CSV table of C-alpha atoms in Angstrom, one decimal:
chain,number,residue,atom,x,y,z
A,372,UNK,CA,57.5,-49.3,-16.1
A,373,UNK,CA,56.3,-47.5,-19.1
A,374,UNK,CA,53.3,-49.8,-19.3
A,375,UNK,CA,52.4,-49.0,-15.7
A,376,UNK,CA,52.6,-45.3,-16.4
A,377,UNK,CA,50.4,-45.7,-19.4
A,378,UNK,CA,47.9,-47.7,-17.4
A,379,UNK,CA,47.8,-45.0,-14.7
A,380,UNK,CA,47.4,-42.3,-17.3
A,381,UNK,CA,44.5,-44.2,-19.0
A,382,UNK,CA,42.9,-44.7,-15.6
A,383,UNK,CA,43.1,-41.0,-14.7
A,384,UNK,CA,41.7,-40.0,-18.1
A,385,UNK,CA,38.5,-41.9,-17.3
A,386,UNK,CA,37.9,-39.5,-14.5
A,387,UNK,CA,39.2,-36.3,-16.0
A,388,UNK,CA,36.6,-36.6,-18.7
A,389,UNK,CA,34.0,-36.9,-15.9
A,390,UNK,CA,35.5,-34.0,-14.1
A,391,UNK,CA,35.1,-31.8,-17.2
A,392,UNK,CA,31.5,-32.8,-17.5
A,393,UNK,CA,30.9,-32.1,-13.8
A,394,UNK,CA,32.6,-28.7,-14.1
A,395,UNK,CA,30.4,-27.8,-17.1
A,396,UNK,CA,27.2,-28.7,-15.2
A,397,UNK,CA,28.2,-26.8,-12.1
A,398,UNK,CA,29.1,-23.6,-13.8
A,399,UNK,CA,26.6,-23.9,-16.6
A,400,UNK,CA,23.5,-25.0,-14.7
A,401,UNK,CA,23.7,-24.2,-11.0
A,402,UNK,CA,24.1,-20.3,-11.0
A,403,UNK,CA,21.0,-19.6,-13.0
A,404,UNK,CA,19.1,-22.5,-11.3
A,405,UNK,CA,19.9,-21.1,-7.8
A,406,UNK,CA,18.6,-17.7,-8.6
A,407,UNK,CA,15.5,-19.0,-10.3
A,408,UNK,CA,14.7,-21.4,-7.5
A,409,UNK,CA,15.2,-18.7,-4.9
A,410,UNK,CA,12.9,-16.3,-6.6
A,411,UNK,CA,10.2,-18.9,-7.1
A,412,UNK,CA,10.5,-20.3,-3.6
A,413,UNK,CA,10.2,-16.7,-2.2
A,414,UNK,CA,7.0,-16.2,-4.2
A,415,UNK,CA,5.6,-19.4,-2.9
A,416,UNK,CA,6.3,-18.4,0.7
A,417,UNK,CA,4.8,-15.0,0.2
A,418,UNK,CA,1.6,-16.4,-1.4
A,419,UNK,CA,1.3,-19.0,1.3
A,420,UNK,CA,0.1,-22.6,0.9
A,421,UNK,CA,-3.2,-21.9,2.6
A,422,UNK,CA,-4.5,-19.6,-0.2
A,423,UNK,CA,-3.6,-22.1,-2.8
A,424,UNK,CA,-5.4,-24.9,-0.8
A,425,UNK,CA,-8.6,-22.8,-0.5
A,426,UNK,CA,-8.6,-22.3,-4.3
A,427,UNK,CA,-7.8,-26.0,-5.0
A,428,UNK,CA,-10.8,-27.1,-3.0
A,429,UNK,CA,-13.1,-25.2,-5.3
A,430,UNK,CA,-11.9,-26.7,-8.6
A,431,UNK,CA,-11.8,-30.4,-7.8
A,432,UNK,CA,-15.3,-31.0,-9.1
A,433,UNK,CA,-14.5,-30.0,-12.7
A,434,UNK,CA,-13.0,-33.0,-14.5
A,435,UNK,CA,-10.8,-30.9,-16.8
A,436,UNK,CA,-9.4,-28.7,-14.1
A,437,UNK,CA,-9.0,-31.6,-11.7
A,438,UNK,CA,-6.4,-33.2,-14.1
A,439,UNK,CA,-4.8,-30.0,-15.4
A,440,UNK,CA,-4.9,-26.9,-13.2
A,441,UNK,CA,-5.1,-28.8,-9.8
A,442,UNK,CA,-1.9,-30.9,-10.4
A,443,UNK,CA,-0.2,-27.9,-12.0
A,444,UNK,CA,-0.8,-25.8,-8.9
A,445,UNK,CA,0.0,-28.7,-6.5
A,446,UNK,CA,3.3,-29.4,-8.2
A,447,UNK,CA,4.3,-25.8,-8.6
A,448,UNK,CA,3.5,-24.7,-5.0
A,449,UNK,CA,4.3,-27.9,-3.1
A,450,UNK,CA,6.7,-29.8,-5.3
A,451,UNK,CA,7.4,-33.5,-5.4
A,452,UNK,CA,6.3,-35.4,-3.3
A,453,UNK,CA,4.0,-33.1,-1.2
A,454,UNK,CA,1.9,-32.3,-4.3
A,455,UNK,CA,0.1,-35.6,-3.9
A,456,UNK,CA,-1.5,-34.4,-0.6
A,457,UNK,CA,-3.9,-32.3,-2.8
A,458,UNK,CA,-5.5,-35.6,-3.5
A,459,UNK,CA,-7.4,-35.2,-0.2
A,460,UNK,CA,-9.5,-32.4,-1.8
A,461,UNK,CA,-10.8,-34.9,-4.4
A,462,UNK,CA,-13.6,-37.4,-4.0
A,463,UNK,CA,-12.4,-40.9,-3.2
A,464,UNK,CA,-13.1,-42.3,-6.6
A,465,UNK,CA,-10.9,-39.6,-8.3
A,466,UNK,CA,-7.9,-40.1,-6.1
A,467,UNK,CA,-6.0,-42.6,-8.2
A,468,UNK,CA,-6.6,-40.5,-11.3
A,469,UNK,CA,-5.4,-37.4,-9.6
A,470,UNK,CA,-2.3,-39.1,-8.4
A,471,UNK,CA,-1.6,-40.3,-11.9
A,472,UNK,CA,-2.0,-36.8,-13.3
A,473,UNK,CA,0.1,-35.2,-10.6
A,474,UNK,CA,3.0,-37.6,-10.7
A,475,UNK,CA,3.1,-37.4,-14.5
A,476,UNK,CA,3.6,-33.6,-14.3
A,477,UNK,CA,6.6,-33.6,-11.9
A,478,UNK,CA,9.1,-33.8,-14.9
A,479,UNK,CA,7.4,-31.7,-17.6
A,480,UNK,CA,7.3,-28.8,-15.2
A,481,UNK,CA,11.0,-28.8,-14.6
A,482,UNK,CA,11.8,-27.4,-18.0
A,483,UNK,CA,10.3,-24.0,-17.0
A,484,UNK,CA,10.2,-24.3,-13.2
A,485,UNK,CA,13.0,-26.5,-11.9
A,486,UNK,CA,12.2,-25.7,-8.2
A,487,UNK,CA,9.2,-28.0,-8.3
A,488,UNK,CA,11.3,-31.2,-8.6
A,489,UNK,CA,14.9,-30.2,-8.2
A,490,UNK,CA,16.0,-33.7,-7.2
A,491,UNK,CA,15.0,-35.2,-10.5
A,492,UNK,CA,16.1,-32.5,-12.9
A,493,UNK,CA,18.1,-34.7,-15.3
A,494,UNK,CA,15.2,-36.3,-17.0
A,495,UNK,CA,14.8,-32.8,-18.7
A,496,UNK,CA,18.4,-31.5,-18.2
A,497,UNK,CA,20.1,-34.6,-19.6
A,498,UNK,CA,18.4,-34.1,-23.0
A,499,UNK,CA,18.4,-30.3,-22.8
A,500,UNK,CA,22.1,-30.2,-22.1
A,501,UNK,CA,22.8,-32.4,-25.1
A,502,UNK,CA,20.8,-30.1,-27.4
A,503,UNK,CA,22.6,-27.1,-26.1
A,504,UNK,CA,26.0,-28.7,-26.8
A,505,UNK,CA,24.8,-29.2,-30.3
A,506,UNK,CA,24.2,-25.4,-30.4
A,507,UNK,CA,20.4,-25.5,-30.3
A,508,UNK,CA,18.2,-23.4,-28.0
A,509,UNK,CA,16.0,-25.3,-25.5
A,510,UNK,CA,13.4,-22.6,-24.6
A,511,UNK,CA,10.9,-23.7,-27.2
A,512,UNK,CA,11.4,-27.3,-26.2
A,513,UNK,CA,10.7,-26.4,-22.5
A,514,UNK,CA,7.5,-24.7,-23.4
A,515,UNK,CA,6.3,-27.6,-25.5
A,516,UNK,CA,7.3,-30.1,-22.9
A,517,UNK,CA,5.1,-28.1,-20.4
A,518,UNK,CA,2.1,-27.9,-22.8
A,519,UNK,CA,2.3,-31.5,-23.9
A,520,UNK,CA,2.7,-32.5,-20.3
A,521,UNK,CA,-0.6,-30.8,-19.5
A,522,UNK,CA,-2.4,-32.6,-22.3
A,523,UNK,CA,-0.9,-35.9,-21.3
A,524,UNK,CA,-1.9,-35.6,-17.7
A,525,UNK,CA,-5.5,-34.7,-18.7
A,526,UNK,CA,-5.6,-37.9,-20.8
A,527,UNK,CA,-4.0,-40.0,-18.0
A,528,UNK,CA,-6.4,-38.6,-15.4
A,529,UNK,CA,-9.5,-39.2,-17.5
A,530,UNK,CA,-8.5,-42.7,-18.6
A,531,UNK,CA,-7.3,-43.8,-15.1
A,532,UNK,CA,-10.6,-42.5,-13.7
A,533,UNK,CA,-12.5,-44.8,-16.1
A,534,UNK,CA,-10.2,-47.8,-15.4
A,535,UNK,CA,-10.5,-47.4,-11.7
A,536,UNK,CA,-14.3,-47.1,-11.9
A,537,UNK,CA,-14.7,-50.3,-13.8
A,538,UNK,CA,-12.3,-52.2,-11.5
A,539,UNK,CA,-14.3,-51.1,-8.5
A,540,UNK,CA,-17.5,-52.2,-10.2
A,541,UNK,CA,-16.2,-55.6,-11.1
A,542,UNK,CA,-14.4,-56.3,-7.8
B,391,UNK,CA,-6.3,-25.6,36.3
B,392,UNK,CA,-3.7,-26.6,33.8
B,393,UNK,CA,-4.1,-28.5,30.5
B,394,UNK,CA,-1.6,-30.5,28.5
B,395,UNK,CA,-1.4,-29.0,25.0
B,396,UNK,CA,0.0,-30.1,21.7
B,397,UNK,CA,1.7,-27.7,19.3
B,398,UNK,CA,2.2,-28.8,15.7
B,399,UNK,CA,4.2,-27.2,12.9
B,400,UNK,CA,2.2,-25.0,10.5
B,401,UNK,CA,2.5,-24.7,6.7
B,402,UNK,CA,6.1,-24.9,5.7
B,403,UNK,CA,7.1,-25.4,9.3
B,404,UNK,CA,9.5,-27.9,10.8
B,405,UNK,CA,9.8,-29.9,14.0
B,406,UNK,CA,7.3,-30.9,16.6
B,407,UNK,CA,4.7,-31.8,17.5
B,408,UNK,CA,5.5,-30.7,21.0
B,409,UNK,CA,3.4,-31.9,24.0
B,410,UNK,CA,3.7,-29.4,26.8
B,411,UNK,CA,2.3,-29.7,30.3
B,412,UNK,CA,2.4,-26.8,32.6
B,413,UNK,CA,3.3,-27.2,36.3
B,414,UNK,CA,2.9,-24.9,39.2
B,415,UNK,CA,6.4,-23.7,39.0
B,416,UNK,CA,6.8,-23.8,35.2
B,417,UNK,CA,3.8,-22.3,33.4
B,418,UNK,CA,5.0,-19.1,31.8
B,419,UNK,CA,4.9,-18.5,28.1
B,420,UNK,CA,7.7,-16.1,27.2
B,421,UNK,CA,6.9,-14.0,24.1
B,422,UNK,CA,10.1,-12.8,22.5
B,423,UNK,CA,8.5,-11.4,19.4
B,424,UNK,CA,9.5,-7.8,18.9
B,425,UNK,CA,7.5,-6.2,21.8
B,426,UNK,CA,4.0,-7.1,23.1
B,427,UNK,CA,2.6,-10.5,23.6
B,428,UNK,CA,2.0,-12.3,20.3
B,429,UNK,CA,-1.5,-13.8,19.8
B,430,UNK,CA,0.1,-17.3,19.5
B,431,UNK,CA,1.8,-16.9,22.8
B,432,UNK,CA,-1.5,-15.7,24.3
B,433,UNK,CA,-3.3,-18.7,22.8
B,434,UNK,CA,-0.7,-21.1,24.2
B,435,UNK,CA,-1.1,-19.5,27.6
B,436,UNK,CA,-4.9,-19.5,27.5
B,437,UNK,CA,-5.2,-23.1,26.4
B,438,UNK,CA,-2.7,-24.5,28.8
B,439,UNK,CA,-3.8,-22.4,31.7
B,440,UNK,CA,-0.4,-20.7,32.0
B,441,UNK,CA,0.5,-17.0,31.7
B,442,UNK,CA,2.1,-15.1,28.9
B,443,UNK,CA,4.7,-12.5,29.5
B,444,UNK,CA,6.5,-10.1,27.3
B,445,UNK,CA,10.1,-11.1,27.0
B,446,UNK,CA,11.1,-7.6,26.0
B,447,UNK,CA,10.0,-6.3,29.4
B,448,UNK,CA,10.7,-9.0,31.9
B,449,UNK,CA,13.0,-11.9,32.2
B,450,UNK,CA,12.4,-15.0,34.2
B,451,UNK,CA,14.6,-17.8,35.5
B,452,UNK,CA,15.0,-20.5,32.8
B,453,UNK,CA,13.3,-23.1,34.9
B,454,UNK,CA,10.1,-21.1,35.1
B,455,UNK,CA,9.7,-20.8,31.3
B,456,UNK,CA,7.4,-23.4,29.9
B,457,UNK,CA,7.5,-22.3,26.3
B,458,UNK,CA,9.4,-19.6,24.5
B,459,UNK,CA,7.6,-18.0,21.5
B,460,UNK,CA,10.0,-16.4,19.1
B,461,UNK,CA,9.8,-14.9,15.6
B,462,UNK,CA,13.3,-15.6,14.5
B,463,UNK,CA,14.4,-15.7,10.8
B,464,UNK,CA,17.0,-18.3,11.4
B,465,UNK,CA,20.0,-16.9,13.2
B,466,UNK,CA,20.0,-16.4,16.9
B,467,UNK,CA,16.8,-16.7,18.9
B,468,UNK,CA,15.5,-19.9,17.3
B,469,UNK,CA,18.6,-21.6,18.7
B,470,UNK,CA,19.0,-19.9,22.0
B,471,UNK,CA,16.0,-21.4,23.8
B,472,UNK,CA,16.5,-25.0,22.5
B,473,UNK,CA,20.1,-24.8,23.7
B,474,UNK,CA,18.8,-24.0,27.2
B,475,UNK,CA,16.4,-26.9,27.0
B,476,UNK,CA,13.3,-24.8,26.7
B,477,UNK,CA,10.4,-25.7,24.4
B,478,UNK,CA,10.6,-23.2,21.5
B,479,UNK,CA,7.8,-22.1,19.2
B,480,UNK,CA,9.0,-20.2,16.2
B,481,UNK,CA,6.4,-18.2,14.2
B,482,UNK,CA,8.6,-18.2,11.1
B,483,UNK,CA,9.0,-21.2,8.9
B,484,UNK,CA,12.5,-21.9,9.9
B,485,UNK,CA,14.1,-25.3,10.3
B,486,UNK,CA,17.5,-26.3,11.7
B,487,UNK,CA,19.6,-23.2,11.0
B,488,UNK,CA,21.9,-20.7,12.4
B,489,UNK,CA,25.0,-21.2,14.5
B,490,UNK,CA,23.0,-23.1,17.1
B,491,UNK,CA,21.4,-25.4,14.6
B,492,UNK,CA,22.6,-28.6,16.4
B,493,UNK,CA,20.4,-27.8,19.4
B,494,UNK,CA,17.3,-27.4,17.3
B,495,UNK,CA,15.6,-30.8,17.3
B,496,UNK,CA,12.0,-31.8,16.6
B,497,UNK,CA,11.6,-32.9,20.2
B,498,UNK,CA,12.0,-29.3,21.5
B,499,UNK,CA,11.4,-27.0,18.6
B,500,UNK,CA,8.5,-26.3,16.2
B,501,UNK,CA,8.1,-23.6,13.6
B,502,UNK,CA,5.6,-21.7,11.4
B,503,UNK,CA,3.1,-22.1,14.3
B,504,UNK,CA,-0.3,-20.3,14.0
B,505,UNK,CA,-3.1,-20.2,16.6
B,506,UNK,CA,-4.9,-23.1,14.8
B,507,UNK,CA,-1.9,-25.4,15.3
B,508,UNK,CA,-2.4,-25.5,19.1
B,509,UNK,CA,-4.8,-28.0,20.6
B,510,UNK,CA,-5.7,-29.0,24.1
B,511,UNK,CA,-5.0,-32.7,24.8
B,512,UNK,CA,-6.5,-32.9,28.3
B,513,UNK,CA,-6.2,-31.8,31.8
B,514,UNK,CA,-2.8,-31.9,33.3
B,515,UNK,CA,-2.3,-34.9,35.5
B,516,UNK,CA,-0.8,-33.2,38.5
B,517,UNK,CA,-3.1,-30.3,39.4
B,518,UNK,CA,-1.8,-28.6,42.4
B,519,UNK,CA,-3.9,-28.8,45.6
B,520,UNK,CA,-6.0,-25.7,46.2
B,521,UNK,CA,-4.3,-25.1,49.6
B,522,UNK,CA,-0.9,-25.3,48.0
B,523,UNK,CA,-2.0,-22.9,45.3
B,524,UNK,CA,-3.3,-20.4,47.8
B,525,UNK,CA,-0.1,-20.6,49.8
B,526,UNK,CA,1.9,-19.9,46.6
B,527,UNK,CA,-0.4,-17.1,45.7
B,528,UNK,CA,0.3,-15.4,49.0
B,529,UNK,CA,4.0,-15.3,48.7
B,530,UNK,CA,4.4,-15.8,45.0
B,531,UNK,CA,5.2,-12.8,42.9
B,532,UNK,CA,1.8,-12.6,41.2
B,533,UNK,CA,-1.2,-14.8,40.7
B,534,UNK,CA,-2.1,-15.8,37.2
B,535,UNK,CA,-5.2,-13.5,37.2
B,536,UNK,CA,-3.2,-10.5,38.3
B,537,UNK,CA,-0.5,-11.2,35.7
B,538,UNK,CA,-3.1,-11.6,33.0
B,539,UNK,CA,-4.8,-8.4,33.8
B,540,UNK,CA,-1.5,-6.6,33.9
B,541,UNK,CA,-0.6,-7.9,30.5
B,542,UNK,CA,-3.9,-6.9,29.0
B,543,UNK,CA,-3.5,-3.4,30.3
B,544,UNK,CA,0.1,-3.3,29.0
B,545,UNK,CA,-0.9,-4.5,25.6
B,546,UNK,CA,-3.9,-2.2,25.4
B,547,UNK,CA,-2.2,1.1,25.9
B,548,UNK,CA,0.3,0.2,23.2
B,549,UNK,CA,-1.0,0.5,19.7
B,550,UNK,CA,1.9,-0.5,17.5
B,551,UNK,CA,3.5,2.5,15.9
B,552,UNK,CA,3.7,2.8,12.1
B,553,UNK,CA,7.5,2.4,12.1
B,554,UNK,CA,7.3,-0.8,14.2
B,555,UNK,CA,4.7,-2.3,11.8
B,556,UNK,CA,6.7,-1.3,8.8
B,557,UNK,CA,9.8,-2.8,10.2
B,558,UNK,CA,8.0,-6.0,11.1
B,559,UNK,CA,6.5,-6.2,7.6
B,560,UNK,CA,9.9,-5.7,5.9
B,561,UNK,CA,11.5,-8.1,8.3
B,562,UNK,CA,8.9,-10.8,7.5
B,563,UNK,CA,9.4,-10.4,3.7
B,564,UNK,CA,13.2,-10.4,4.0
B,565,UNK,CA,13.2,-13.5,6.2
B,566,UNK,CA,11.0,-15.3,3.6
B,567,UNK,CA,13.5,-14.5,0.9
B,568,UNK,CA,16.4,-15.6,3.1
B,569,UNK,CA,14.6,-18.8,3.9
B,570,UNK,CA,13.9,-19.4,0.2
B,571,UNK,CA,17.6,-19.0,-0.5
B,572,UNK,CA,18.5,-21.4,2.3
B,573,UNK,CA,16.0,-24.0,0.9
B,574,UNK,CA,17.5,-23.6,-2.6
B,575,UNK,CA,21.1,-24.1,-1.5
B,576,UNK,CA,20.0,-27.0,0.7
B,577,UNK,CA,18.4,-28.6,-2.4
B,578,UNK,CA,21.5,-28.0,-4.5
B,579,UNK,CA,23.9,-29.5,-2.0
B,580,UNK,CA,21.7,-32.4,-0.9
B,581,UNK,CA,20.2,-33.5,-4.2
B,582,UNK,CA,21.5,-31.8,-7.3
B,583,UNK,CA,25.2,-31.8,-6.7
B,584,UNK,CA,25.4,-35.5,-5.6
B,585,UNK,CA,23.4,-36.5,-8.7
B,586,UNK,CA,25.7,-34.5,-10.9
B,587,UNK,CA,28.8,-36.0,-9.3
B,588,UNK,CA,27.6,-39.6,-9.8
B,589,UNK,CA,26.2,-39.0,-13.4
B,590,UNK,CA,29.3,-37.1,-14.6
B,591,UNK,CA,31.5,-39.9,-13.3
B,592,UNK,CA,29.6,-42.5,-15.2
B,593,UNK,CA,29.4,-40.4,-18.3
B,594,UNK,CA,33.1,-39.7,-18.1
B,595,UNK,CA,33.9,-43.4,-17.9
B,596,UNK,CA,31.5,-44.2,-20.7
B,597,UNK,CA,32.9,-41.6,-23.1
B,598,UNK,CA,36.6,-42.1,-22.3
B,599,UNK,CA,36.5,-45.9,-22.4
B,600,UNK,CA,34.8,-46.0,-25.8
B,601,UNK,CA,31.6,-47.5,-24.5
B,602,UNK,CA,29.9,-44.4,-25.7
B,603,UNK,CA,30.3,-45.5,-29.3
B,604,UNK,CA,28.8,-48.8,-28.5
B,605,UNK,CA,25.8,-47.2,-26.9
B,606,UNK,CA,25.5,-44.8,-29.8
B,607,UNK,CA,25.4,-47.6,-32.3
B,608,UNK,CA,22.7,-49.6,-30.3
B,609,UNK,CA,20.5,-47.1,-28.6
B,610,UNK,CA,20.6,-44.3,-31.2
B,611,UNK,CA,18.8,-46.2,-34.0
B,612,UNK,CA,16.1,-47.3,-31.5
B,613,UNK,CA,15.6,-43.9,-29.9
B,614,UNK,CA,16.0,-42.1,-33.3
B,615,UNK,CA,12.7,-43.3,-34.7
B,616,UNK,CA,9.1,-43.1,-33.7
B,617,UNK,CA,8.4,-46.9,-33.6
B,618,UNK,CA,11.6,-47.4,-31.6
B,619,UNK,CA,10.5,-44.8,-29.0
B,620,UNK,CA,7.0,-46.3,-28.8
B,621,UNK,CA,8.7,-49.6,-28.0
B,622,UNK,CA,10.9,-48.1,-25.3
B,623,UNK,CA,8.0,-46.4,-23.7
B,624,UNK,CA,5.8,-49.5,-23.8
B,625,UNK,CA,8.5,-51.6,-22.2
B,626,UNK,CA,9.0,-48.9,-19.5
B,627,UNK,CA,5.3,-48.9,-18.7
B,628,UNK,CA,4.7,-52.6,-18.3
B,629,UNK,CA,3.0,-53.0,-15.0
B,630,UNK,CA,5.6,-55.4,-13.6
B,631,UNK,CA,8.5,-53.3,-14.8
B,632,UNK,CA,7.4,-49.7,-14.0
B,633,UNK,CA,7.5,-50.0,-10.2
B,634,UNK,CA,11.1,-51.3,-10.5
B,635,UNK,CA,12.2,-48.6,-13.0
B,636,UNK,CA,10.5,-45.7,-11.1
B,637,UNK,CA,12.4,-45.0,-7.9
B,638,UNK,CA,13.9,-41.5,-7.7
B,639,UNK,CA,13.6,-41.3,-11.5
B,640,UNK,CA,17.2,-42.4,-11.4
B,641,UNK,CA,16.9,-44.6,-14.5
B,642,UNK,CA,14.9,-42.0,-16.4
B,643,UNK,CA,17.6,-39.4,-15.5
B,644,UNK,CA,20.5,-41.6,-16.6
B,645,UNK,CA,18.8,-42.6,-19.8
B,646,UNK,CA,18.0,-38.9,-20.4
B,647,UNK,CA,21.6,-37.9,-19.9
B,648,UNK,CA,22.8,-40.7,-22.2
B,649,UNK,CA,20.4,-39.7,-24.9
B,650,UNK,CA,21.5,-36.1,-24.4
B,651,UNK,CA,25.0,-37.1,-25.3
B,652,UNK,CA,23.6,-38.6,-28.5
B,653,UNK,CA,21.7,-35.4,-29.3
B,654,UNK,CA,24.9,-33.5,-28.7
B,655,UNK,CA,26.8,-35.3,-31.4
B,656,UNK,CA,23.9,-35.4,-33.8
B,657,UNK,CA,23.5,-39.2,-33.6
B,658,UNK,CA,19.8,-38.7,-32.9
B,659,UNK,CA,18.1,-35.8,-34.8
B,660,UNK,CA,17.0,-33.0,-32.5
B,661,UNK,CA,13.3,-33.2,-33.5
B,662,UNK,CA,13.1,-36.4,-31.5
B,663,UNK,CA,13.9,-34.6,-28.2
B,664,UNK,CA,10.3,-34.0,-27.2
B,665,UNK,CA,9.0,-37.5,-27.8
B,666,UNK,CA,12.1,-38.9,-26.2
B,667,UNK,CA,11.3,-36.9,-23.0
B,668,UNK,CA,8.0,-38.8,-22.8
B,669,UNK,CA,9.4,-42.1,-24.0
B,670,UNK,CA,11.9,-42.5,-21.2
B,671,UNK,CA,9.3,-41.5,-18.6
B,672,UNK,CA,6.4,-43.8,-19.1
B,673,UNK,CA,7.1,-45.4,-15.7
B,674,UNK,CA,7.1,-42.1,-13.8
B,675,UNK,CA,5.8,-42.6,-10.3
B,676,UNK,CA,5.0,-46.3,-10.8
B,677,UNK,CA,6.9,-47.1,-7.7
B,678,UNK,CA,5.2,-44.5,-5.6
B,679,UNK,CA,1.4,-45.1,-6.2
B,680,UNK,CA,0.6,-46.4,-2.7
B,681,UNK,CA,2.6,-43.7,-0.9
B,682,UNK,CA,1.2,-41.0,-3.2
B,683,UNK,CA,-2.3,-42.2,-2.6
B,684,UNK,CA,-1.9,-42.3,1.1
B,685,UNK,CA,-0.5,-38.8,1.0
B,686,UNK,CA,-3.8,-37.9,-0.6
B,687,UNK,CA,-5.6,-39.6,2.4
B,688,UNK,CA,-7.1,-42.4,0.2
B,689,UNK,CA,-8.9,-45.3,1.8
B,690,UNK,CA,-7.1,-48.7,1.8
B,691,UNK,CA,-9.6,-50.0,-0.8
B,692,UNK,CA,-8.8,-47.1,-3.1
B,693,UNK,CA,-5.1,-47.9,-2.8
B,694,UNK,CA,-5.7,-51.6,-3.5
B,695,UNK,CA,-7.6,-51.0,-6.7
B,696,UNK,CA,-5.9,-47.7,-7.5
B,697,UNK,CA,-2.4,-49.1,-7.9
B,698,UNK,CA,-3.3,-51.5,-10.8
B,699,UNK,CA,-5.6,-48.9,-12.3
B,700,UNK,CA,-2.7,-46.4,-12.6
B,701,UNK,CA,-0.2,-49.0,-13.8
B,702,UNK,CA,-2.6,-50.4,-16.5
B,703,UNK,CA,-3.5,-47.0,-17.7
B,704,UNK,CA,0.1,-46.3,-18.3
B,705,UNK,CA,0.5,-49.0,-21.0
B,706,UNK,CA,-2.0,-46.9,-23.1
B,707,UNK,CA,-1.2,-43.4,-22.1
B,708,UNK,CA,2.6,-43.9,-22.2
B,709,UNK,CA,2.8,-44.5,-26.0
B,710,UNK,CA,-0.1,-42.0,-26.5
B,711,UNK,CA,2.1,-39.4,-24.8
B,712,UNK,CA,4.9,-40.1,-27.2
B,713,UNK,CA,2.6,-39.7,-30.2
B,714,UNK,CA,1.3,-36.4,-28.9
B,715,UNK,CA,4.8,-35.2,-28.2
B,716,UNK,CA,5.8,-36.3,-31.7
B,717,UNK,CA,3.0,-34.2,-33.2
B,718,UNK,CA,3.9,-31.2,-31.1
B,719,UNK,CA,7.6,-31.3,-32.2
B,720,UNK,CA,6.7,-30.7,-35.8
B,721,UNK,CA,8.1,-27.3,-36.8
B,722,UNK,CA,10.7,-27.3,-34.1
B,723,UNK,CA,14.4,-27.6,-34.9
C-alpha cells in the first residue's frame, strides 16, 4: 500500500514541477507580452500595409537594403509567414535570397518585437528565461540578437544570391 | 443590365471572395455605414448594375437586399446580416467575432473591403426581358434611375458635419485598437499558451525525473564552447536535415528552452547565450522554402533552383552567424 502511495506521489510530482514552470511563464511572460503586442498591432493597423508596400517597392533594387531593411519591414509589419509575400517586389533572380534573409529574421526580431512571430517565441524566450532565472538582464542580449540578426541576414542574402546565380548558369 | 461581381477581402481583411449576381428582385446594396451611402456601397451598385440605398433612412424586405455594406468594429452589425443569409461586406478589418460569430463564414462575409477590391466578372446570365422590366417599372416602387438620382440628391445636400466626422475618426481608431487586442488574445490562446503547456510539461518531467542532470552533463559541455556550437549549427544546417528540423521551429524552441535551463543553473556560461541563439537556429525556414518562395510569387524554375541554393548557403552562413554572434557577445555578462 505504501509503495503504491509513493508511486502515485512520485507520478504527481512530475507534473507539479511542470505546473510551476507553466505558472511562471503565464504570469511572468504573458501580461507584458499582451500589452506590447496589442500596442504594436495597433500601430501596424493605423499605418496600414499599403503604405509599407509602396515604400518596399522602392528599395528592392539596392542590394544592402533588399536584405536588411526590406525583410525587417516585412517581418515587423506582416509577421511570419506573410512577410515572404514581399518577395514579389524583388526581381525573380533575387527571390530565393530575399526568402533566406526574411526567414532568418523571424526569430532575431522576437527579442524586441514578439508580435512578429508570436507562435515561435521560445527560440528566444527559452534562453532568455533561463538567463533571467540566473538573475541576469536580457535587454542587452535582445538588442544584440536584433543587430547580429540584421548582419547575418545581409550575409545570407548576398551569399544565397551568388549561389543561386551560379546554379542557374550551370543548369 | 446586371453584372456578376466579385468582392475580395482587402488588407488585413477576412472571408470572401464573394461572387454576387443581382436579379430583378434582389439588386439593392444596403449601406449601413453611419449615414449616407458609402463609396464602397456605391461602387458595388455601379459595377453590378444594382442600386445603393441608405440603410439609416429606408429599410427593405430581406429578400430584396443583395449585399449589405457595414462598418462594424466586431460586435453587432457584422453578424446580423450573415445571420439573415445576406451577403455582407464589412469595411473594417474584422474577422469572425461578436456574439453572432458563428454565422460569419467566408462564403457570405468579407471584410476590409475598399473600392479596388471589387471587380466585374461578367454579365449576369439571366437578364430580365425588356418587356418584363418595363412592366416592373410601371408598378414597382422606383426604377433604378429614379432611385439613383434621388440618392445623389440626398447625398449632395448633406455635407458631413464636423461632429459626425470626428466621431467616425475616433470610432475608426478605437476599433483598430480593439481589433489589435483581439488579434493578440487570439494569438496567445491559439499559439502561445498551447506551446507553453506542452513545453512546461516536458520540462517538468525532465527536471523531476532526474533526466535534467543527464542532459546537463551531455549537452552542456557541447553547447558551452565555441567549437561545440559550430558543430551543432553545422549539423542543423545540413541540407538533408534542415527541412526535417525546421517545421514550426518546434525543435529550435525546445532546444532553446533546454539550454535556457542550463543557463539558469550556470552550467553554461551566460556569454554563450548569443551564439547559442544562432547555433540552434541554423535550419530556420529550411522546411518552408518552396512555400515561402511561392508566397513571393516566384516562378516554378526559381523554386526548383532556389531551394537547394538556400539550403547549401546555410551550411556556410550558419556557422558564420555563430562566429559573428560570438564576437558580438564580447563585453556582455
